[in-house]
CSV table of N, CA and C in Angstrom, one decimal:
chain,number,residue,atom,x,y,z
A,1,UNK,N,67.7,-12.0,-23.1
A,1,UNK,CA,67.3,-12.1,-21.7
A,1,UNK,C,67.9,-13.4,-21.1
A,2,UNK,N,68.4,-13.3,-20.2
A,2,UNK,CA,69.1,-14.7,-19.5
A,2,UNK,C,68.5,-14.2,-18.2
A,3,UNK,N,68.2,-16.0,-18.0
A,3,UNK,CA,67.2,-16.3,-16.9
A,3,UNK,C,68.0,-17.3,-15.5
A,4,UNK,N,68.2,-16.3,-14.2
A,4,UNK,CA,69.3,-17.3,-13.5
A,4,UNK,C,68.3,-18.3,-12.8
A,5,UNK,N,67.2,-18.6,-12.6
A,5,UNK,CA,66.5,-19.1,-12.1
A,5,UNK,C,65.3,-19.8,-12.9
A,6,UNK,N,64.8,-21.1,-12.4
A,6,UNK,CA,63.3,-21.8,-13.4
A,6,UNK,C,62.2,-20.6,-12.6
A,7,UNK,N,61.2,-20.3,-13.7
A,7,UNK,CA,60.2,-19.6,-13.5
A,7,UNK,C,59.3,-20.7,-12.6
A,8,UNK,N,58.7,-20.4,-11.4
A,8,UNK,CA,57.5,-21.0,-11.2
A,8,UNK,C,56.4,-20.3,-11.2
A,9,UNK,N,55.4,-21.0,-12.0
A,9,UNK,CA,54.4,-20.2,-12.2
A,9,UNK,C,52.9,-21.0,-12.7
A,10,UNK,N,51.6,-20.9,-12.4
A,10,UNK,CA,50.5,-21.4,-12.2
A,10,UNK,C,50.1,-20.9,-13.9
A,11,UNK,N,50.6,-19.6,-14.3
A,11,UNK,CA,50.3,-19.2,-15.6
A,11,UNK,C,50.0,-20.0,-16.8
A,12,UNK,N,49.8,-19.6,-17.4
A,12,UNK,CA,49.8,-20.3,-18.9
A,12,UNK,C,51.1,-19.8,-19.7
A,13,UNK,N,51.5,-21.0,-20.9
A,13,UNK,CA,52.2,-19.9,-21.6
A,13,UNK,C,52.0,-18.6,-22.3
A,14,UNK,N,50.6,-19.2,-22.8
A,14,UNK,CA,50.4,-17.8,-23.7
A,14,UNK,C,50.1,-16.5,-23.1
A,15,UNK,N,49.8,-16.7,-21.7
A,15,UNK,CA,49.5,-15.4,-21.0
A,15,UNK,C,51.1,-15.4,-20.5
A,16,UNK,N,51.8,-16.1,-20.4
A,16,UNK,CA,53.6,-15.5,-20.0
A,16,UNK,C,54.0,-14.8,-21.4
A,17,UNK,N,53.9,-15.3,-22.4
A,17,UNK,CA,54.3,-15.1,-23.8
A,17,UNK,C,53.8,-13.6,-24.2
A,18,UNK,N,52.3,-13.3,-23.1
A,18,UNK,CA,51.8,-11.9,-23.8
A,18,UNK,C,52.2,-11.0,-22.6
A,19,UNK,N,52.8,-11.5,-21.6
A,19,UNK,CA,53.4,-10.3,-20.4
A,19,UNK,C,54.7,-10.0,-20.8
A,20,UNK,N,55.1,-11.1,-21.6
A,20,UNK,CA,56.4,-10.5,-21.9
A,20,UNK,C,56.5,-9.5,-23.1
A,21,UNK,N,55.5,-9.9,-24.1
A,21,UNK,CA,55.3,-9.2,-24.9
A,21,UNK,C,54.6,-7.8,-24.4
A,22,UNK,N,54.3,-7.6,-23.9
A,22,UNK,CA,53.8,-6.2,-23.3
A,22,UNK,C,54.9,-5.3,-22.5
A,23,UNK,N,55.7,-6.1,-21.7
A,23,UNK,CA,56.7,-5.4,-21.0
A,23,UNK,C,57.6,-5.1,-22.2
A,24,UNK,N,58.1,-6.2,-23.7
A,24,UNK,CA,59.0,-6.0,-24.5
A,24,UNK,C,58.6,-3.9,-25.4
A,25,UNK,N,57.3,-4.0,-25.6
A,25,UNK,CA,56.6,-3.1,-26.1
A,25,UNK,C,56.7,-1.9,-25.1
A,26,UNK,N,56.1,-1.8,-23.8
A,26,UNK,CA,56.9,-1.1,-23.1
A,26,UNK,C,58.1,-0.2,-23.0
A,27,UNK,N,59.0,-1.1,-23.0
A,27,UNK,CA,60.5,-1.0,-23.1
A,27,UNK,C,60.9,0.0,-24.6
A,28,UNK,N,60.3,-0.8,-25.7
A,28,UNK,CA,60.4,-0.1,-26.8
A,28,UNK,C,60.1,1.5,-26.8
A,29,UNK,N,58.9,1.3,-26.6
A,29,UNK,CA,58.2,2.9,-26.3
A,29,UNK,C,58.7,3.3,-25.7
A,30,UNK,N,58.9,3.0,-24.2
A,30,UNK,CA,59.9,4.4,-23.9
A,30,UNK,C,61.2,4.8,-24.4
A,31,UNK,N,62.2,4.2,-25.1
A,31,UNK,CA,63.0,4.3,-25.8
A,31,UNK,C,62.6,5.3,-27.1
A,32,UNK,N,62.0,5.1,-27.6
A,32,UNK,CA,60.9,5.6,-28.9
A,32,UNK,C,60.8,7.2,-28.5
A,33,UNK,N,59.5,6.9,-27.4
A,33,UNK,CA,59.3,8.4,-27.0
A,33,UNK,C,60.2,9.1,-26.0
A,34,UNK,N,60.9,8.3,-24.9
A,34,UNK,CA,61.3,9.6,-24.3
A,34,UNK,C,62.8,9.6,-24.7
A,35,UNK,N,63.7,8.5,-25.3
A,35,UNK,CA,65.3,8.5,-25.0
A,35,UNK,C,65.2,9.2,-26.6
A,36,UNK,N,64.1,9.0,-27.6
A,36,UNK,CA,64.7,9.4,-29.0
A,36,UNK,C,63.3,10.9,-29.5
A,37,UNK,N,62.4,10.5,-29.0
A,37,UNK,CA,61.5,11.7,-29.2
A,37,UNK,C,61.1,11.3,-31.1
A,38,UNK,N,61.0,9.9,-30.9
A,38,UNK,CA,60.7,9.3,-32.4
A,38,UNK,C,59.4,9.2,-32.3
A,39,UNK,N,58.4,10.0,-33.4
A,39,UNK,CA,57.2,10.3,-33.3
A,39,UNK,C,56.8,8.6,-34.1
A,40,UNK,N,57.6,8.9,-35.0
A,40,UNK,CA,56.7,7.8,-36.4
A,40,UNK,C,57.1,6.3,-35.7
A,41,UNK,N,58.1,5.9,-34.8
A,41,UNK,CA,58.3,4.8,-34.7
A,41,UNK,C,57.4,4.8,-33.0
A,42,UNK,N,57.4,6.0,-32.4
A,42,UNK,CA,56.1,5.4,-31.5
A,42,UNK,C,54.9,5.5,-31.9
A,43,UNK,N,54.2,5.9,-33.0
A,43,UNK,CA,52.9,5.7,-33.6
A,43,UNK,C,52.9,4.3,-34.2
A,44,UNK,N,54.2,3.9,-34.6
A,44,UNK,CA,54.1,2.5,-35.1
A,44,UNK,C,53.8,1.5,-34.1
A,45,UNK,N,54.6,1.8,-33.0
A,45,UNK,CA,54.8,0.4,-31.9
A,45,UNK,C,53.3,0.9,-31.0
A,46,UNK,N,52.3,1.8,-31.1
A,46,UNK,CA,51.2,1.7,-30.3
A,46,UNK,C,50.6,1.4,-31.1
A,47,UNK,N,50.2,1.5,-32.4
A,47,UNK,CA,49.6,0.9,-33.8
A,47,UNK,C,49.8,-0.9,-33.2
A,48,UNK,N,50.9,-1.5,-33.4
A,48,UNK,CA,51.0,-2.8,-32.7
A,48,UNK,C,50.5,-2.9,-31.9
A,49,UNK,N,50.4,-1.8,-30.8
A,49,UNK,CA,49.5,-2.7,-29.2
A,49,UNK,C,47.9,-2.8,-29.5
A,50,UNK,N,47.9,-1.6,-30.7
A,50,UNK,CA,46.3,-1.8,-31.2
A,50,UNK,C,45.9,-3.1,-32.0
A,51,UNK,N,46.9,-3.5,-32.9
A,51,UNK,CA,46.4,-4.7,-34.0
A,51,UNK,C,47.0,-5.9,-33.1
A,52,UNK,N,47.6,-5.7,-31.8
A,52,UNK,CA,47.6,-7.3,-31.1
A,52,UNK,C,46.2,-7.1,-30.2
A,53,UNK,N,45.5,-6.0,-30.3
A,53,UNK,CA,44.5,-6.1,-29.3
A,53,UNK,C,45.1,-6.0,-27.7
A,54,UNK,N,45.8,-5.1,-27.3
A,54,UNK,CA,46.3,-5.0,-26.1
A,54,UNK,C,45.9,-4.0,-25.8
A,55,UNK,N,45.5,-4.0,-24.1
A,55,UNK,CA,44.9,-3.0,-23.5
A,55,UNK,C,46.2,-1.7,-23.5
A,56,UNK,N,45.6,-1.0,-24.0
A,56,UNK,CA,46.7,0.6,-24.0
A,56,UNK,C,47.1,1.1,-22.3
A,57,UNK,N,45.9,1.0,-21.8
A,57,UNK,CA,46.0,0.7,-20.1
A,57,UNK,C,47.4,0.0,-19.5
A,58,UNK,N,47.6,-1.2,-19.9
A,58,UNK,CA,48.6,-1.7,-19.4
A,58,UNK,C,50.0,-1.6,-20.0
A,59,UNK,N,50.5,-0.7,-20.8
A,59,UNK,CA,51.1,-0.6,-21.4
A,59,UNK,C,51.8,0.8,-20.8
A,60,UNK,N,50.6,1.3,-20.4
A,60,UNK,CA,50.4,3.3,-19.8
A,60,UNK,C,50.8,3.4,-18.4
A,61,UNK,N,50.5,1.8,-17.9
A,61,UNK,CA,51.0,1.5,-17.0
A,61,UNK,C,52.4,1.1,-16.4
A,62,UNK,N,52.9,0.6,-17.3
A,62,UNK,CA,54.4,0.0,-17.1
A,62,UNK,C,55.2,1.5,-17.5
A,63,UNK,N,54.9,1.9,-18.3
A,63,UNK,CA,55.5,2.8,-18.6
A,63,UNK,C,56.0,4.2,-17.6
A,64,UNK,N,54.4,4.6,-17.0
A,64,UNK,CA,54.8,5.4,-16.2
A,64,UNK,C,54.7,5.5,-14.3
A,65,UNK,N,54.3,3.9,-14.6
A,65,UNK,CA,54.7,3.5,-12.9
A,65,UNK,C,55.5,3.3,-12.4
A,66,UNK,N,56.7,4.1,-12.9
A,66,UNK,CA,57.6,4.4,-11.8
A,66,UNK,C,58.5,3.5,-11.8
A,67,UNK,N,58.7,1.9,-12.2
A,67,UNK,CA,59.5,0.9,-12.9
A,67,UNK,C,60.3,0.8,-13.7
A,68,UNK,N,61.7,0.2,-13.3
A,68,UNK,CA,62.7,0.5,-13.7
A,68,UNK,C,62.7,0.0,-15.1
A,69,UNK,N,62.4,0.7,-16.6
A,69,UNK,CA,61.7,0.4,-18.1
A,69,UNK,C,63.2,-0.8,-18.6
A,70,UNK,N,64.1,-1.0,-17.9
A,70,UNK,CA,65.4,-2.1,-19.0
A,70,UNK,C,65.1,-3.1,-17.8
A,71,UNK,N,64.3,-4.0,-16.9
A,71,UNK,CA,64.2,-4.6,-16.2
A,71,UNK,C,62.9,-5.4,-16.2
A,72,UNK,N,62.8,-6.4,-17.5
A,72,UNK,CA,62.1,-6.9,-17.8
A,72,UNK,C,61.2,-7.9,-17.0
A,73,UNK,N,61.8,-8.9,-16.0
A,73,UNK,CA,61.1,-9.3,-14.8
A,73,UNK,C,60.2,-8.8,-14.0
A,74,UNK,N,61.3,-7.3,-13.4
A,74,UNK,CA,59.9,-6.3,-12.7
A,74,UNK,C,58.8,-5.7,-14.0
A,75,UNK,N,58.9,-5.4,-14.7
A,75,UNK,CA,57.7,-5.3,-15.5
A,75,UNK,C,56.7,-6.3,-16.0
A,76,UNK,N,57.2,-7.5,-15.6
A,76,UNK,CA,56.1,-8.8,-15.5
A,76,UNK,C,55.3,-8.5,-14.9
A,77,UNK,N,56.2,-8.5,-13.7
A,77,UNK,CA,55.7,-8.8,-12.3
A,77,UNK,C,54.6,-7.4,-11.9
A,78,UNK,N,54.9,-6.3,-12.3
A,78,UNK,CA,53.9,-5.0,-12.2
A,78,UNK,C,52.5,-5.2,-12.9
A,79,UNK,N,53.3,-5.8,-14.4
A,79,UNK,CA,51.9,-6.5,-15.5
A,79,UNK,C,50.9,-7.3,-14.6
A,80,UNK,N,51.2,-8.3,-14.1
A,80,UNK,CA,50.6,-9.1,-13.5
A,80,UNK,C,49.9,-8.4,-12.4
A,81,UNK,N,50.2,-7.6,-11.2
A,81,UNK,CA,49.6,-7.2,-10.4
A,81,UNK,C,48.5,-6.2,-10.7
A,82,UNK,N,48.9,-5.9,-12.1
A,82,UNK,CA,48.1,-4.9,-13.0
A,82,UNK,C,47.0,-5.7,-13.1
A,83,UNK,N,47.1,-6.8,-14.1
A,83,UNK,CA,45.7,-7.6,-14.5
A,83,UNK,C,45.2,-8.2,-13.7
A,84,UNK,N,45.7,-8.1,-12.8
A,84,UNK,CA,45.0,-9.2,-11.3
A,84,UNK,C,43.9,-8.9,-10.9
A,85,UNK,N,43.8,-7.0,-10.7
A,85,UNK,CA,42.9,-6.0,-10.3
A,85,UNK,C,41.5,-6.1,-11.5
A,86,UNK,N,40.6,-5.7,-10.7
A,86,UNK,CA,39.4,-5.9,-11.4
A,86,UNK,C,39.2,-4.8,-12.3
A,87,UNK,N,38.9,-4.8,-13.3
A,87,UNK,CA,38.9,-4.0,-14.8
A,87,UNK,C,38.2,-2.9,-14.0
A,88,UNK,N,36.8,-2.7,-13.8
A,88,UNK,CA,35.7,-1.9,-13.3
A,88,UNK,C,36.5,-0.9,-11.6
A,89,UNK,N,37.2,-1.7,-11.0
A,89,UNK,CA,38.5,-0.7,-10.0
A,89,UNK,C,39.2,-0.1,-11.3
A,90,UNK,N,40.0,-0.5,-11.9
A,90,UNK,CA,40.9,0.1,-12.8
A,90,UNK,C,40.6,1.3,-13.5
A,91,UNK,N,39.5,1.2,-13.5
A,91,UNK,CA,38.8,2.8,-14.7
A,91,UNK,C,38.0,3.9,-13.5
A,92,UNK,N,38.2,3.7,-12.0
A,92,UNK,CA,37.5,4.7,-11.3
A,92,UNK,C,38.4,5.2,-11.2
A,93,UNK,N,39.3,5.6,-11.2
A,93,UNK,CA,40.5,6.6,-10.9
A,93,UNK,C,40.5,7.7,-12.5
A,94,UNK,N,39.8,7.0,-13.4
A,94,UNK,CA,39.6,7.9,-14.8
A,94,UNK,C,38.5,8.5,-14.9
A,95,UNK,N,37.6,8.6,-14.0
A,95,UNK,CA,36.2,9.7,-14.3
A,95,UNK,C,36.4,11.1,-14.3
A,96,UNK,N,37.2,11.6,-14.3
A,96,UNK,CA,38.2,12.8,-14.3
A,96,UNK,C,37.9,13.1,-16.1
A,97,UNK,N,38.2,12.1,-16.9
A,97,UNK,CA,38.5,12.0,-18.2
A,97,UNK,C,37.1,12.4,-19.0
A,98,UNK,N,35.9,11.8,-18.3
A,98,UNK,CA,34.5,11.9,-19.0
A,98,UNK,C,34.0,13.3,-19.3
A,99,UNK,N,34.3,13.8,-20.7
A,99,UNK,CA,33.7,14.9,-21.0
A,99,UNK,C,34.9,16.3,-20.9
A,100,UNK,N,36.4,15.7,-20.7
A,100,UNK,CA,36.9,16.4,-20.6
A,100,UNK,C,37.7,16.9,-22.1
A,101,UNK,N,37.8,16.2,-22.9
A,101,UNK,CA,38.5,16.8,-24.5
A,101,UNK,C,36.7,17.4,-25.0
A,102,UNK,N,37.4,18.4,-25.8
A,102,UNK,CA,36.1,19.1,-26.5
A,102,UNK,C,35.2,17.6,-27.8
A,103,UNK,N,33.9,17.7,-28.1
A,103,UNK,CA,33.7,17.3,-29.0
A,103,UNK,C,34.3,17.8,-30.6
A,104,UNK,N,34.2,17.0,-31.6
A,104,UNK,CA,35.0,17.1,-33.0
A,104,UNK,C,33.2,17.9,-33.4
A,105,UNK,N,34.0,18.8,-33.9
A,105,UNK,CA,33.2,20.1,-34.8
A,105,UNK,C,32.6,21.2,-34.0
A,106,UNK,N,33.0,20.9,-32.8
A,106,UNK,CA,32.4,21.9,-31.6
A,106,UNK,C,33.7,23.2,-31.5
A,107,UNK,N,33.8,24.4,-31.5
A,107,UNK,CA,34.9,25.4,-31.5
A,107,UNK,C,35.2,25.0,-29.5
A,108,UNK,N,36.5,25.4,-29.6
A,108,UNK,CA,37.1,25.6,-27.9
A,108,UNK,C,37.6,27.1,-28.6
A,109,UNK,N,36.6,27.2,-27.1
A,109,UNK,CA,36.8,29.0,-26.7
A,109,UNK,C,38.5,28.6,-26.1
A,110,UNK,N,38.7,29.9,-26.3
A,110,UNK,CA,40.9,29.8,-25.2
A,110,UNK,C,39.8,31.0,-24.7
């Protein structure tokens, strides 16, 4: 990545260090799943977002909001606007989801 400009930013490192890391993972995954349709190496790189403890959410996000996936700045910058928003907003647009996969050991009628 070459950078033509000094970043200004109020941030921390370690939270720049984990946006970039999230946008890098991003990037990967879609490559993984949609340009190669590589099952084992996208189960591996979401396995990673699990053992760094990253929200799957923001990852679900970059990915399919519409941002251009080889354009590592704008996927900061989406990240950021992402985590800005209050967690408890973030998950009302998902009550759609409560109760909607069957329980395990329950049969689905087709």
């Amino acid at each position: 990545m070459v950078v033509s400009a000094p970043v200004q930013t109020s941030e921390s490192y370690e939270i720049l260090k984990e946006r970039h890391l999230v946008a890098q993972l991003a990037q990967q995954l879609a490559e993984a799943q949609f340009a190669h349709a590589d099952e084992s190496r996208s189960r591996r790189l979401w396995d990673e977002v699990a053992a760094l403890d990253i929200d799957p959410d923001r990852v679900l996000h970059l990915l399919y909001g519409g941002n251009d996936l080889d354009d590592e700045a704008a996927l900061c910058a989406e990240d950021r606007s992402f985590t800005a928003q209050p967690r408890r907003r973030r998950q009302q647009g998902r009550r759609w989801l409560k109760g909607a996969w069957p329980l395990k050991g329950q049969p689905t009628h087709i």
